[in-house]
XYZ file of C-alpha atoms in Angstrom:
681
model
C 183.909 136.253 -80.895
C 182.135 134.890 -77.846
C 181.029 137.080 -75.112
C 180.387 135.303 -71.858
C 176.434 134.791 -71.104
C 175.970 137.459 -67.841
C 175.486 135.508 -64.298
C 172.307 135.009 -63.457
C 170.604 137.303 -60.832
C 170.498 135.948 -56.907
C 167.431 134.598 -56.199
C 166.069 137.035 -53.671
C 165.911 136.650 -49.730
C 162.093 136.677 -48.411
C 161.419 138.290 -45.208
C 162.941 137.211 -42.500
C 160.332 137.625 -39.988
C 161.588 136.506 -36.167
C 159.831 135.520 -33.231
C 160.365 136.357 -29.608
C 159.578 133.777 -27.232
C 157.564 130.240 -27.415
C 154.682 129.994 -25.404
C 151.211 129.440 -25.904
C 150.753 132.239 -28.625
C 154.599 132.604 -30.161
C 153.756 128.145 -30.868
C 150.557 128.547 -32.483
C 151.670 131.409 -34.779
C 154.532 128.686 -36.179
C 152.570 126.510 -36.824
C 150.222 129.054 -38.399
C 152.854 129.972 -40.321
C 153.506 126.456 -41.480
C 150.262 124.924 -42.431
C 149.420 128.882 -44.404
C 152.469 129.949 -46.379
C 153.188 128.960 -49.359
C 156.718 127.368 -49.598
C 159.987 129.481 -48.943
C 157.698 132.143 -49.063
C 158.753 133.915 -45.833
C 162.047 132.473 -43.191
C 161.223 131.814 -39.209
C 163.906 132.266 -36.574
C 162.476 131.353 -33.027
C 163.920 133.181 -30.271
C 162.947 131.429 -27.261
C 165.081 130.665 -24.084
C 164.916 127.308 -23.979
C 163.799 124.568 -26.556
C 161.051 123.252 -25.252
C 157.414 124.872 -24.870
C 156.485 124.979 -21.477
C 152.647 124.634 -21.236
C 152.427 125.989 -17.739
C 148.716 125.390 -16.783
C 149.855 122.172 -15.444
C 152.644 123.099 -14.448
C 151.123 122.846 -10.213
C 150.216 118.985 -11.385
C 154.372 118.639 -11.581
C 155.145 120.051 -8.049
C 152.348 117.769 -6.667
C 153.972 114.513 -8.036
C 150.864 113.849 -10.485
C 152.744 114.188 -14.447
C 156.178 113.562 -14.581
C 157.874 116.754 -15.906
C 158.854 116.218 -19.255
C 155.520 115.143 -19.612
C 154.801 119.641 -20.005
C 158.307 120.314 -21.712
C 157.094 120.249 -25.638
C 160.629 120.611 -27.742
C 160.799 123.637 -30.704
C 163.402 121.092 -32.705
C 160.116 118.403 -33.083
C 156.817 121.225 -33.061
C 158.352 123.264 -35.349
C 160.647 121.574 -37.530
C 159.915 124.335 -40.564
C 161.456 127.397 -38.061
C 165.543 129.065 -36.845
C 165.679 127.712 -33.565
C 167.347 129.657 -31.477
C 167.936 129.885 -26.948
C 170.219 132.344 -26.950
C 169.546 135.860 -24.623
C 168.355 138.518 -26.831
C 170.160 141.546 -25.695
C 168.140 143.725 -27.304
C 166.355 145.934 -29.893
C 167.056 147.804 -32.649
C 163.782 149.245 -34.293
C 165.576 152.010 -36.601
C 168.295 149.129 -37.457
C 165.490 146.553 -37.569
C 167.790 143.852 -35.740
C 167.434 141.665 -33.314
C 170.594 141.979 -30.585
C 171.375 138.522 -29.203
C 174.446 137.133 -27.269
C 176.881 134.667 -29.371
C 177.575 131.154 -28.747
C 181.072 133.338 -27.589
C 178.966 135.382 -25.556
C 180.023 139.321 -28.695
C 176.298 140.715 -29.176
C 175.895 139.148 -32.844
C 173.049 141.307 -35.545
C 170.375 139.598 -36.856
C 168.390 141.174 -39.109
C 164.079 140.964 -39.627
C 161.556 142.906 -42.207
C 159.302 141.858 -39.564
C 159.408 141.116 -35.427
C 156.527 139.144 -34.184
C 156.329 139.968 -29.572
C 155.767 137.420 -27.317
C 157.873 136.781 -24.697
C 155.215 136.704 -21.676
C 156.057 138.641 -18.101
C 158.444 137.333 -15.573
C 157.162 137.412 -11.813
C 157.330 139.864 -10.162
C 158.760 139.083 -6.613
C 159.498 142.175 -5.399
C 155.590 142.521 -4.517
C 156.645 142.424 -0.714
C 159.554 142.669 1.620
C 160.920 138.965 2.041
C 159.291 137.315 -1.241
C 162.267 137.509 -2.722
C 164.270 135.867 -0.601
C 161.012 133.676 0.416
C 158.337 132.532 -1.790
C 158.771 129.696 -4.192
C 157.072 130.697 -7.613
C 155.626 128.387 -10.490
C 156.657 129.657 -14.129
C 158.888 127.434 -14.872
C 159.100 123.843 -14.066
C 161.939 124.268 -12.902
C 160.064 125.914 -10.351
C 157.939 123.032 -10.719
C 160.248 121.320 -9.687
C 162.032 122.619 -6.456
C 158.177 123.434 -5.795
C 158.314 119.977 -5.392
C 161.292 118.867 -3.746
C 160.576 121.619 -1.497
C 157.449 120.000 0.364
C 159.325 116.625 0.051
C 162.465 117.959 2.384
C 159.606 119.220 4.645
C 158.208 115.857 5.200
C 161.563 113.974 5.433
C 162.520 116.788 8.230
C 158.901 116.758 10.028
C 159.945 112.509 10.072
C 162.494 113.269 12.090
C 161.644 116.037 14.471
C 161.261 115.953 18.341
C 160.513 119.427 18.697
C 156.571 119.872 18.364
C 156.497 123.554 17.421
C 159.865 122.099 14.691
C 157.322 119.552 13.027
C 154.105 121.425 12.629
C 156.152 124.389 11.145
C 157.120 121.711 8.730
C 153.541 120.966 7.642
C 152.715 124.442 7.664
C 152.092 125.570 3.705
C 150.828 129.196 3.051
C 149.925 129.798 -1.070
C 149.511 133.202 -2.007
C 146.696 133.865 -4.442
C 143.203 132.796 -4.850
C 143.044 132.227 -8.742
C 143.968 129.415 -10.989
C 147.293 129.280 -10.180
C 146.930 129.660 -6.309
C 144.141 127.278 -5.972
C 144.811 124.276 -8.090
C 148.517 124.808 -6.802
C 146.465 124.004 -3.015
C 144.564 121.420 -3.666
C 147.264 119.222 -5.706
C 149.695 119.808 -1.810
C 147.033 118.746 0.279
C 146.374 115.522 -2.314
C 150.963 114.877 -1.735
C 150.741 115.730 1.470
C 147.972 114.069 2.602
C 148.656 111.327 -0.063
C 151.863 110.754 1.079
C 151.527 109.915 5.147
C 150.785 106.190 4.755
C 154.667 106.432 3.891
C 155.632 108.383 6.868
C 153.922 106.426 9.994
C 155.230 109.765 12.696
C 153.408 111.893 11.151
C 149.439 113.059 12.298
C 147.105 114.417 9.687
C 145.950 117.208 11.690
C 149.895 118.316 11.854
C 149.420 119.700 8.569
C 148.603 122.929 7.404
C 147.962 124.538 4.234
C 146.391 127.951 3.977
C 145.218 129.519 1.008
C 145.184 133.632 1.452
C 143.299 135.285 -0.946
C 142.192 139.222 -0.551
C 138.668 139.458 -2.112
C 135.332 138.264 -0.922
C 135.508 134.804 -2.633
C 137.804 132.453 -4.963
C 138.724 132.017 -7.993
C 136.953 136.279 -9.231
C 137.404 134.486 -13.227
C 134.476 132.554 -12.508
C 130.976 132.505 -11.506
C 130.008 133.408 -7.557
C 128.834 129.731 -7.620
C 131.588 127.743 -8.217
C 134.171 130.552 -6.596
C 131.567 129.661 -3.506
C 131.391 125.888 -3.995
C 135.643 125.968 -4.159
C 135.675 127.489 -1.135
C 134.123 124.587 0.880
C 135.541 122.072 -1.405
C 138.428 123.172 -0.112
C 137.584 123.120 3.015
C 135.973 120.214 3.819
C 139.330 118.691 2.711
C 141.989 120.202 4.886
C 142.512 123.361 3.387
C 142.678 127.426 5.423
C 141.071 129.131 3.322
C 141.271 132.720 4.562
C 139.567 134.629 2.297
C 140.112 138.885 2.680
C 143.624 138.114 4.071
C 146.148 140.492 2.297
C 150.573 139.548 3.657
C 152.544 142.542 4.702
C 155.798 140.196 5.081
C 157.624 136.568 4.262
C 160.008 135.922 6.356
C 162.575 132.740 6.546
C 159.375 132.233 9.933
C 156.579 132.283 7.794
C 153.730 135.119 6.187
C 153.429 137.855 8.261
C 148.904 139.667 7.888
C 148.330 143.585 6.765
C 146.891 143.775 10.586
C 149.870 142.646 12.300
C 149.073 138.299 12.291
C 152.354 135.487 12.072
C 151.658 132.018 10.149
C 154.310 129.977 10.755
C 155.476 128.153 7.645
C 158.444 126.593 6.547
C 157.122 127.084 2.690
C 155.561 129.814 1.413
C 154.343 129.837 -2.325
C 153.807 132.561 -4.540
C 151.295 132.722 -7.484
C 150.165 136.926 -7.628
C 152.358 139.747 -9.001
C 154.050 139.558 -12.678
C 156.103 142.518 -14.608
C 157.341 143.165 -17.572
C 160.893 142.464 -19.504
C 162.915 144.537 -18.762
C 164.157 143.968 -22.981
C 160.526 145.066 -23.450
C 160.279 148.176 -20.376
C 163.980 149.127 -22.785
C 162.227 150.111 -26.214
C 160.615 152.998 -26.618
C 157.017 152.106 -27.931
C 153.629 153.388 -26.711
C 152.915 151.093 -24.133
C 150.015 150.466 -21.492
C 149.584 149.215 -17.942
C 153.499 147.526 -19.521
C 152.242 145.503 -21.997
C 152.978 147.500 -25.631
C 149.953 148.636 -26.716
C 148.856 146.773 -29.868
C 146.016 148.146 -32.884
C 143.141 145.652 -33.879
C 145.175 144.344 -35.883
C 147.876 143.363 -33.805
C 150.061 145.190 -35.082
C 152.135 147.150 -32.718
C 150.692 150.890 -32.540
C 152.088 153.697 -35.580
C 154.935 150.647 -36.762
C 154.381 148.081 -39.963
C 156.598 145.267 -38.791
C 156.352 145.139 -34.774
C 153.604 142.831 -33.659
C 153.080 142.001 -30.083
C 150.352 139.093 -28.447
C 150.414 136.932 -25.883
C 150.885 138.169 -22.490
C 152.847 141.488 -23.547
C 150.427 143.393 -25.689
C 147.407 145.260 -25.310
C 145.226 144.152 -28.146
C 141.826 145.064 -28.012
C 139.004 142.427 -28.849
C 136.720 143.044 -31.517
C 134.158 140.818 -30.005
C 133.475 142.790 -26.829
C 135.430 145.958 -27.173
C 137.634 144.733 -24.086
C 141.135 144.259 -23.518
C 142.133 140.520 -24.396
C 142.716 138.999 -20.981
C 146.082 137.504 -20.649
C 145.184 134.180 -20.576
C 146.382 130.753 -22.323
C 142.499 130.107 -24.685
C 143.585 133.816 -25.936
C 146.740 133.491 -26.254
C 146.531 131.195 -29.199
C 143.889 132.883 -30.884
C 146.762 135.643 -31.062
C 148.889 133.523 -32.303
C 146.520 132.296 -34.851
C 145.452 135.221 -36.166
C 148.484 136.959 -36.359
C 149.435 134.321 -38.533
C 146.822 134.473 -41.151
C 147.350 138.514 -40.546
C 150.953 138.701 -40.507
C 150.435 136.376 -44.893
C 147.289 138.323 -45.469
C 149.885 142.119 -45.646
C 152.823 140.277 -47.182
C 150.423 138.976 -49.901
C 149.007 142.572 -49.732
C 145.893 142.254 -48.197
C 143.824 143.744 -45.837
C 144.498 142.903 -41.974
C 141.769 141.791 -39.485
C 141.180 143.177 -36.298
C 141.083 140.173 -33.325
C 138.065 139.061 -32.457
C 138.024 135.675 -30.078
C 134.901 135.581 -28.006
C 135.856 133.040 -25.107
C 134.895 129.561 -24.143
C 135.031 129.259 -20.968
C 137.260 127.897 -17.808
C 138.116 125.088 -15.809
C 139.874 124.708 -12.362
C 141.786 121.513 -10.413
C 140.055 122.045 -6.957
C 142.194 119.624 -5.419
C 141.052 115.466 -4.435
C 139.534 114.396 -7.705
C 136.748 117.968 -7.959
C 137.516 121.255 -10.531
C 135.318 123.591 -11.617
C 133.794 125.118 -14.363
C 132.217 127.078 -16.345
C 132.400 127.082 -20.717
C 129.702 128.179 -23.124
C 127.617 129.723 -20.379
C 127.197 126.095 -18.630
C 128.863 125.191 -15.070
C 130.129 122.557 -13.957
C 131.828 121.454 -10.296
C 132.891 117.703 -8.505
C 134.508 115.268 -11.029
C 132.602 116.255 -13.269
C 134.154 119.778 -13.652
C 137.488 117.883 -13.030
C 137.350 114.924 -15.999
C 136.766 118.546 -18.023
C 139.159 120.846 -17.238
C 142.029 117.389 -17.416
C 140.238 116.467 -20.845
C 140.461 120.065 -22.735
C 143.664 120.792 -21.696
C 144.874 117.198 -22.655
C 143.160 118.449 -26.320
C 145.240 121.532 -25.966
C 148.398 118.813 -24.789
C 151.141 120.839 -28.599
C 151.753 117.230 -29.634
C 150.895 113.609 -29.883
C 153.288 112.974 -28.209
C 153.047 114.774 -25.160
C 149.002 114.019 -25.183
C 150.250 109.866 -24.425
C 152.928 110.789 -22.242
C 150.493 112.639 -19.975
C 147.282 110.766 -20.532
C 149.403 107.982 -19.414
C 151.194 109.708 -16.012
C 146.699 110.572 -15.541
C 145.813 107.188 -15.681
C 148.810 105.737 -13.923
C 147.388 108.181 -10.682
C 144.360 106.910 -10.771
C 145.380 103.010 -10.074
C 148.875 104.057 -7.471
C 150.419 106.677 -5.093
C 152.157 109.410 -6.089
C 155.702 109.901 -6.287
C 157.352 110.526 -2.198
C 161.366 110.514 -3.851
C 163.522 113.791 -2.803
C 165.437 115.010 -4.853
C 167.903 117.407 -3.543
C 167.784 120.911 -4.894
C 169.723 123.305 -3.886
C 172.541 124.821 -5.788
C 175.948 124.870 -3.945
C 177.023 126.787 -1.400
C 174.266 129.762 -2.348
C 175.123 133.128 -0.558
C 171.698 134.603 0.389
C 169.519 137.061 1.417
C 166.729 136.528 4.017
C 164.531 139.355 4.893
C 163.452 138.877 8.557
C 160.655 141.114 10.768
C 160.622 142.027 13.948
C 162.109 140.222 16.468
C 163.081 136.979 14.706
C 166.636 135.824 15.298
C 169.142 136.021 12.611
C 172.240 133.584 15.164
C 172.256 131.750 18.095
C 175.119 131.208 19.939
C 174.584 127.900 20.871
C 173.522 126.723 17.333
C 175.863 124.237 15.610
C 176.435 125.889 12.086
C 177.886 129.446 11.801
C 177.337 132.066 9.532
C 178.251 135.514 8.611
C 175.316 137.549 7.699
C 175.935 141.537 6.423
C 173.195 143.768 7.267
C 171.798 145.099 4.685
C 169.336 147.191 5.487
C 167.927 148.070 9.068
C 168.642 147.144 12.503
C 169.267 144.519 14.866
C 170.271 144.199 18.734
C 172.455 141.634 20.389
C 170.925 139.999 23.887
C 172.333 138.018 26.199
C 170.590 135.525 29.110
C 172.148 136.672 31.957
C 172.551 134.423 34.999
C 168.922 134.816 36.188
C 166.648 133.616 33.118
C 166.357 137.056 32.009
C 167.582 138.206 28.481
C 169.830 141.606 28.493
C 170.430 143.391 25.503
C 173.659 144.058 24.518
C 174.553 146.435 22.605
C 172.650 147.527 18.066
C 174.204 147.631 14.687
C 172.137 148.636 11.514
C 173.208 148.849 7.997
C 176.790 147.549 7.133
C 177.746 145.758 9.750
C 179.450 142.185 9.425
C 178.405 140.164 11.806
C 179.436 136.326 13.199
C 180.763 134.152 15.288
C 182.944 136.363 16.484
C 180.595 138.779 18.175
C 178.794 136.773 19.759
C 181.440 135.182 21.328
C 183.145 138.661 22.323
C 179.937 139.264 25.168
C 180.865 137.276 27.514
C 177.475 134.964 28.180
C 176.784 130.841 27.554
C 173.150 132.263 25.261
C 173.658 135.561 22.620
C 171.385 136.192 20.229
C 171.215 138.465 17.198
C 167.836 139.562 17.215
C 165.586 141.779 14.357
C 164.056 144.908 15.787
C 161.793 146.181 12.844
C 162.526 144.810 9.913
C 165.811 143.797 7.695
C 167.503 142.628 5.437
C 170.516 139.938 4.977
C 173.458 138.704 2.863
C 173.681 135.042 4.447
C 177.498 133.914 3.759
C 177.141 130.692 4.760
C 179.461 128.726 7.143
C 180.459 126.234 4.822
C 181.305 128.502 1.608
C 182.787 130.941 4.508
C 186.159 128.728 5.706
C 186.155 127.689 1.417
C 186.846 132.065 1.033
C 189.418 131.981 3.773
C 191.133 128.749 2.678
C 191.306 130.718 -1.226
C 191.439 134.306 1.134
C 193.662 133.166 3.581
C 195.643 136.520 3.619
C 192.059 137.999 4.762
C 191.197 136.346 7.063
C 191.811 138.061 9.896
C 190.373 141.021 8.065
C 187.098 140.008 8.059
C 186.766 137.778 11.853
C 187.667 141.499 13.197
C 185.796 143.029 11.081
C 182.705 141.217 12.114
C 183.707 140.419 16.319
C 183.737 143.925 16.474
C 180.609 146.564 14.191
C 181.440 149.673 16.221
C 183.970 151.046 14.005
C 185.913 154.606 16.096
C 186.304 157.012 13.840
C 187.421 160.791 13.669
C 183.901 162.519 13.323
C 184.861 162.616 17.840
C 187.535 165.033 17.423
C 185.091 168.192 18.514
C 188.155 170.116 16.787
C 187.596 169.073 13.927
C 183.679 168.544 14.105
C 184.124 172.789 14.895
C 186.605 173.156 11.463
C 184.221 171.181 9.482
C 181.027 173.527 10.143
C 182.957 176.281 8.254
C 183.501 174.392 5.361
C 181.054 173.704 2.533
C 181.370 170.399 0.265
C 182.841 172.167 -2.495
C 186.063 172.614 -0.742
C 186.262 169.054 0.097
C 185.092 167.262 -3.364
C 187.987 165.013 -5.768
C 187.792 164.209 -9.169
C 184.571 163.038 -9.865
C 185.660 158.141 -10.441
C 184.003 157.005 -13.052
C 180.694 157.330 -13.868
C 178.257 155.768 -17.445
C 175.114 155.831 -18.363
C 172.661 153.393 -16.908
C 172.143 150.639 -20.074
C 175.783 150.336 -19.663
C 176.736 146.003 -19.318
C 177.263 144.447 -16.359
C 180.096 143.300 -17.974
C 181.796 146.302 -19.138
C 180.998 148.516 -15.981
C 182.982 145.295 -13.851
C 185.700 146.236 -16.238
C 185.757 149.799 -15.964
C 185.780 149.457 -12.491
C 188.328 147.335 -11.549
C 190.575 149.167 -14.258
C 190.015 151.927 -12.261
C 190.947 151.100 -8.085
C 187.834 153.034 -8.104
C 185.545 152.164 -4.708
C 182.168 152.085 -6.770
C 180.944 154.183 -9.519
C 178.582 157.185 -10.089
C 175.620 155.248 -12.148
C 173.559 158.984 -14.488
C 170.353 158.546 -16.236
C 171.455 160.886 -19.518
C 173.916 162.884 -17.454
C 171.737 162.787 -14.814
C 172.764 161.260 -11.482
C 170.415 157.471 -10.952
C 172.236 156.181 -7.799
C 176.048 153.843 -7.369
C 177.087 150.995 -8.113
C 180.295 148.991 -5.743
C 181.800 146.081 -6.619
C 178.928 144.196 -3.851
C 175.762 145.711 -5.661
C 177.753 144.209 -9.664
C 178.867 140.806 -8.395
C 174.587 140.470 -5.963
C 173.906 141.086 -9.168
C 174.981 138.620 -10.488
C 174.241 136.065 -7.827
C 170.947 136.576 -8.517
C 171.845 135.422 -12.455
C 171.438 138.613 -13.995
C 174.858 138.520 -16.873
C 177.068 141.009 -18.923
C 174.646 141.947 -20.805
C 172.651 142.309 -18.301
C 171.841 146.920 -17.920
C 173.434 148.203 -15.240
C 170.221 149.943 -13.338
C 170.062 146.273 -12.092
C 172.771 146.826 -9.261
C 172.574 150.189 -9.046
C 171.857 151.943 -5.040
C 169.216 154.406 -6.084
C 169.324 155.330 -2.696
C 171.770 155.392 -2.648
C 173.664 159.335 -0.210
C 174.709 162.356 -2.244
C 175.501 165.959 -1.332
C 174.875 169.414 -3.044
C 177.070 172.096 -4.266
C 176.938 174.496 -1.139
C 175.830 171.488 1.823
C 177.449 171.762 4.766
C 180.155 169.314 5.103
C 180.294 168.250 8.972
C 176.389 167.680 8.068
C 177.467 165.680 5.679
C 180.621 164.411 7.267
C 178.251 163.044 9.974
C 175.534 160.932 7.313
C 178.697 159.299 6.318
C 179.952 157.594 10.225
C 176.586 157.283 10.565
C 175.876 155.082 7.093
C 179.336 154.481 7.321
C 179.549 155.862 4.008
C 183.578 155.281 1.591
C 182.411 158.434 -1.397
C 179.628 160.800 -1.796
C 178.981 162.356 -4.381
C 178.410 165.523 -5.704
C 176.195 167.699 -7.979
C 175.123 170.918 -8.571
C 171.652 172.449 -9.130
C 170.575 170.049 -11.902
C 171.506 167.029 -10.299
C 174.838 166.858 -12.634
C 177.951 165.319 -10.862
C 180.424 167.488 -10.753
C 182.568 165.307 -7.893
C 182.991 163.169 -5.004
C 183.915 163.462 -1.457
C 186.158 160.251 -0.026
C 185.866 159.766 3.269
C 190.362 159.511 2.909
C 189.291 163.407 2.369
C 187.622 163.844 5.609
C 190.455 162.344 7.437
C 192.678 164.553 6.125
C 191.326 166.795 6.965
C 190.232 166.154 10.098
C 194.591 165.756 10.625
C 195.721 168.582 8.447
C 197.283 166.701 6.412
C 197.143 167.781 2.777
C 195.469 165.671 0.346
C 197.100 164.095 -1.618
C 198.097 165.440 -4.763
C-alpha cells in the first residue's frame, strides 16, 4: 500500500522590516540594506506620504525659480526597487501587537505586522509659534511650499506692476523672512535674486521699491558657522539690498505684515517663516521615552527599552559616540544614521553585536544669493563665489540618483546663461474658507470695497466706525467672539464710509463673497437667517429680565442640569466623532481624556479641522476647543447665566470635583426657567 508523502513544510517568511519615512535617513537606510543584505534575508516595506524623496536643502532654489521642482523630487520606486513602497497614511503604531495601522485604499484602517520598525518620519512645521503665523506666513518644508512661495512672489510682482497707489505697490514689493539660519539666509538670497532679475520685464517697477527683510533674533546670521562667515554673510546680503535685522523678534503676523516685539510694524504682502518645527502627532501618541519632542534612542539607534524599534533622523534623540553630544537634525547626520542603522539591524538579525553611532561632521555650507556663499569644510573656511560653487557641488554629489544629478546640473548651468523664469502659475485653492489674524487698528471690512465677505469673529473684539460729514470717524458699536459681520451689517449704519476695525488681536474665519454666494444658492431657505445674523450681531436676550435673574441667584447649576450629551475620548477619529454628533442631534460633543473633561467639539470645530487638512482618522483632540467654558457642581446659576449670555454659549458642561462630566446646562434650560415653563421630559 502506497502512502502519500507528507507535504514539504512551507518556507519560513523572512523578517519584515517596516520603514516610516523616506527622507535622507530613510532612503540611505533602505539603499544600504539593498547593498549589504543577502537575497531574501528580509522584506522591506516603506511608508511615505509622497511617492518621492524631497531634497529639502534645494527648496529655496525652487522657490527662487533657479531649479525645476522635478529636479528635487527623486521617485522612490526608482530609488528603491527592492522595497515595497506605500504612500498610505500611517494612522497608529500598535507596539504591543507589533503592527502598523494605516489607511487602506477604501479609507478603512488596515494592519501590517512587522518584526522590526524603523521610524524616520522627521517632524513637521510648527506655525503656531506666533499669533497669525498659521494664517499668513508661508513655510518652506515641501515642494508644494516652494511652489506656493514662488507663485506668491510672482503674483505680487504682477499686482505691483498695475497698482495705481504707491503705498499698495510698496507693500506688494515688501517681503519678510523670519529666521537667520541656513534656510532663512538661502531663501532671502534667492528671493532677492528672483525679484531683482525679474525687474527687466517690469519697467513700471524700480529697484528702490523692493524691500526684502531678514529677521533674526540672534546677534549674527548663521550661528551654526564660524562668526567670521556669519559677519561676511551679513555684509554681502546688505550689499545686495537685503535689510538684515539682527536682535529682532516677531510678535504677530497679519495680512498687512509683521509686528515686532518692540511694537514696530513692518508692512509686507509676503512673510516666509523658516523657524519652528514640532513632533508629528503620530509619534506624540506613542508611549515611548522622549527628549524635547524626539524619541530617545540608545547609541546603536534602538529606541530606549525596545529591541525591535529603531529611530533616526530629525525625530530621533541619538547620542554621537564621536563627541558624546546629541546628533543635530541635519542632512549629513541623517544620512550617516541611516547607513549605520541598516548595518546594526543586519548585525542583530545575524546574531552579531551592534555598534554605536559615531560621526564627525564634515562641515557646512550655505548659498547667500548673487552667486555667493559661505562654507566651512574640515576646518577650512571659504566665502564668495568659491564657497557658492563648493556648496552647489556638494549638493550635486549628494543627490540620490544619476538622473537627479543631471537634472539639477542642467538647470544650474541654464541659469548661468539665461534669465530665470518669471511665469506666474496661480496656486490658490478654489473658493477657500480663510482663517485670518488681525492686530490692533487693522481693518477687516470696508463698506466701499468692491467685494464684501462674511467674517466670523473667533477671538478678540472689533468695533464698527463710520465717517461723518465733517470728516471725523465715530465709533458706532463693539462686538466680540461669535459675531457674524457682512455687507448687511455695514449697510445698517447710515453712512457713506463704514469700517470694521480690530481692537487688539483678533482671530476671524472669512467666507469669501464667491463662496458665500454658492452657499446661499445651495441653502436658499437659510439665506435670510444668515443675513439677519450678520446684520444684527447684538441679540436681545433673557438676562435683561431682572425677576428671572433674581430667581437664578437662588439656584445652583445642579438644579438646571440636563443629561449628558454624547461623550468621546480625545483619540477617537474625527470621522466617527462627526457621525456620533450627527446621529445624536446634539450641539456638541464632550471630549474627555481618561474620563476627565478636556473640552468641547462642535460641528463647526470638526468642519474647521477638515478644512485645515485633517482626515477622518485624525484624533478628536485636533478639533477640540480646549478653552471651552465649564461649571462645577454647586456653582451659582445666575453667574453661569451671565457668562453664557456674554459669550453666547448654548451649552456648558458641569463637572464634579474630579473634573468628571455629570451633566450640562443648556441655554434653553435657562430660558425656560426665566419664562416659568417646565423643561421637556
